[in-house]
């Protein structure tokens, strides 16, 4: 998935336990684990707001976009029409 969740990075920087963050945010540790491990399909803005407040950070500190390397690799490995003619 091209969206990477860096909650674990912020937890380490703040020296905070997952259970403590879950309590501060008002979600279960299981739901926080789903979000933290990148298995969530969506996140509510109210949850994102609570995470940012508890961790004293910006949304960009928790979420980042990375290109999908599998798609990029598929397109870079395909020969072009011109290279096929030379071969």
mmCIF file of N, CA and C in Angstrom, residues 46-77:
data_model
loop_
_atom_site.group_PDB
_atom_site.id
_atom_site.type_symbol
_atom_site.label_atom_id
_atom_site.label_comp_id
_atom_site.label_asym_id
_atom_site.label_seq_id
_atom_site.Cartn_x
_atom_site.Cartn_y
_atom_site.Cartn_z
ATOM 1 N N UNK A 46 -11.308 12.720 13.356
ATOM 2 C CA UNK A 46 -11.322 12.890 14.812
ATOM 3 C C UNK A 46 -10.262 11.991 15.472
ATOM 4 N N UNK A 47 -10.053 10.806 14.925
ATOM 5 C CA UNK A 47 -9.012 9.910 15.438
ATOM 6 C C UNK A 47 -7.636 10.472 15.115
ATOM 7 N N UNK A 48 -7.464 10.959 13.890
ATOM 8 C CA UNK A 48 -6.192 11.563 13.495
ATOM 9 C C UNK A 48 -5.887 12.782 14.368
ATOM 10 N N UNK A 49 -6.905 13.576 14.644
ATOM 11 C CA UNK A 49 -6.748 14.737 15.516
ATOM 12 C C UNK A 49 -6.306 14.310 16.910
ATOM 13 N N UNK A 50 -6.954 13.274 17.453
ATOM 14 C CA UNK A 50 -6.607 12.789 18.796
ATOM 15 C C UNK A 50 -5.194 12.217 18.827
ATOM 16 N N UNK A 51 -4.792 11.512 17.761
ATOM 17 C CA UNK A 51 -3.436 10.979 17.672
ATOM 18 C C UNK A 51 -2.411 12.113 17.663
ATOM 19 N N UNK A 52 -2.684 13.135 16.854
ATOM 20 C CA UNK A 52 -1.759 14.271 16.771
ATOM 21 C C UNK A 52 -1.665 15.005 18.101
ATOM 22 N N UNK A 53 -2.774 15.144 18.781
ATOM 23 C CA UNK A 53 -2.758 15.823 20.081
ATOM 24 C C UNK A 53 -1.976 15.001 21.104
ATOM 25 N N UNK A 54 -2.232 13.691 21.147
ATOM 26 C CA UNK A 54 -1.565 12.835 22.127
ATOM 27 C C UNK A 54 -0.068 12.730 21.870
ATOM 28 N N UNK A 55 0.321 12.732 20.591
ATOM 29 C CA UNK A 55 1.731 12.580 20.236
ATOM 30 C C UNK A 55 2.431 13.913 19.970
ATOM 31 N N UNK A 56 1.669 15.006 20.068
ATOM 32 C CA UNK A 56 2.208 16.350 19.819
ATOM 33 C C UNK A 56 2.949 16.391 18.476
ATOM 34 N N UNK A 57 2.175 16.074 17.417
ATOM 35 C CA UNK A 57 2.775 16.017 16.084
ATOM 36 C C UNK A 57 1.769 16.479 15.033
ATOM 37 N N UNK A 58 2.200 16.502 13.805
ATOM 38 C CA UNK A 58 1.364 16.858 12.667
ATOM 39 C C UNK A 58 0.915 15.582 11.943
ATOM 40 N N UNK A 59 -0.191 15.633 11.197
ATOM 41 C CA UNK A 59 -0.634 14.441 10.449
ATOM 42 C C UNK A 59 0.461 13.876 9.533
ATOM 43 N N UNK A 60 1.284 14.749 8.966
ATOM 44 C CA UNK A 60 2.369 14.299 8.104
ATOM 45 C C UNK A 60 3.454 13.532 8.836
ATOM 46 N N UNK A 61 3.484 13.652 10.159
ATOM 47 C CA UNK A 61 4.427 12.860 10.952
ATOM 48 C C UNK A 61 3.938 11.426 11.108
ATOM 49 N N UNK A 62 2.637 11.217 10.907
ATOM 50 C CA UNK A 62 2.034 9.896 11.088
ATOM 51 C C UNK A 62 1.761 9.180 9.781
ATOM 52 N N UNK A 63 1.499 9.937 8.723
ATOM 53 C CA UNK A 63 1.133 9.350 7.433
ATOM 54 C C UNK A 63 2.046 9.883 6.346
ATOM 55 N N UNK A 64 2.497 8.996 5.473
ATOM 56 C CA UNK A 64 3.283 9.442 4.320
ATOM 57 C C UNK A 64 2.964 8.560 3.126
ATOM 58 N N UNK A 65 3.124 9.139 1.956
ATOM 59 C CA UNK A 65 2.873 8.429 0.708
ATOM 60 C C UNK A 65 4.201 8.001 0.106
ATOM 61 N N UNK A 66 4.256 6.749 -0.330
ATOM 62 C CA UNK A 66 5.418 6.264 -1.071
ATOM 63 C C UNK A 66 4.908 5.633 -2.356
ATOM 64 N N UNK A 67 5.657 5.765 -3.436
ATOM 65 C CA UNK A 67 5.204 5.168 -4.689
ATOM 66 C C UNK A 67 5.122 3.649 -4.576
ATOM 67 N N UNK A 68 4.211 3.088 -5.319
ATOM 68 C CA UNK A 68 4.055 1.636 -5.350
ATOM 69 C C UNK A 68 5.172 1.067 -6.217
ATOM 70 N N UNK A 69 6.176 0.473 -5.599
ATOM 71 C CA UNK A 69 7.357 0.002 -6.315
ATOM 72 C C UNK A 69 7.043 -1.144 -7.267
ATOM 73 N N UNK A 70 6.037 -1.931 -6.966
ATOM 74 C CA UNK A 70 5.695 -3.036 -7.858
ATOM 75 C C UNK A 70 5.221 -2.510 -9.209
ATOM 76 N N UNK A 71 4.363 -1.499 -9.203
ATOM 77 C CA UNK A 71 3.897 -0.922 -10.465
ATOM 78 C C UNK A 71 5.039 -0.231 -11.190
ATOM 79 N N UNK A 72 5.886 0.485 -10.453
ATOM 80 C CA UNK A 72 7.009 1.183 -11.071
ATOM 81 C C UNK A 72 7.978 0.178 -11.694
ATOM 82 N N UNK A 73 8.217 -0.940 -11.015
ATOM 83 C CA UNK A 73 9.136 -1.950 -11.546
ATOM 84 C C UNK A 73 8.571 -2.582 -12.809
ATOM 85 N N UNK A 74 7.262 -2.813 -12.859
ATOM 86 C CA UNK A 74 6.643 -3.402 -14.043
ATOM 87 C C UNK A 74 6.815 -2.512 -15.259
ATOM 88 N N UNK A 75 6.669 -1.210 -15.094
ATOM 89 C CA UNK A 75 6.765 -0.316 -16.245
ATOM 90 C C UNK A 75 8.206 -0.107 -16.666
ATOM 91 N N UNK A 76 9.162 -0.157 -15.739
ATOM 92 C CA UNK A 76 10.554 0.073 -16.121
ATOM 93 C C UNK A 76 11.178 -1.163 -16.760
ATOM 94 N N UNK A 77 10.611 -2.332 -16.511
ATOM 95 C CA UNK A 77 11.179 -3.545 -17.077
ATOM 96 C C UNK A 77 10.625 -3.873 -18.456
#
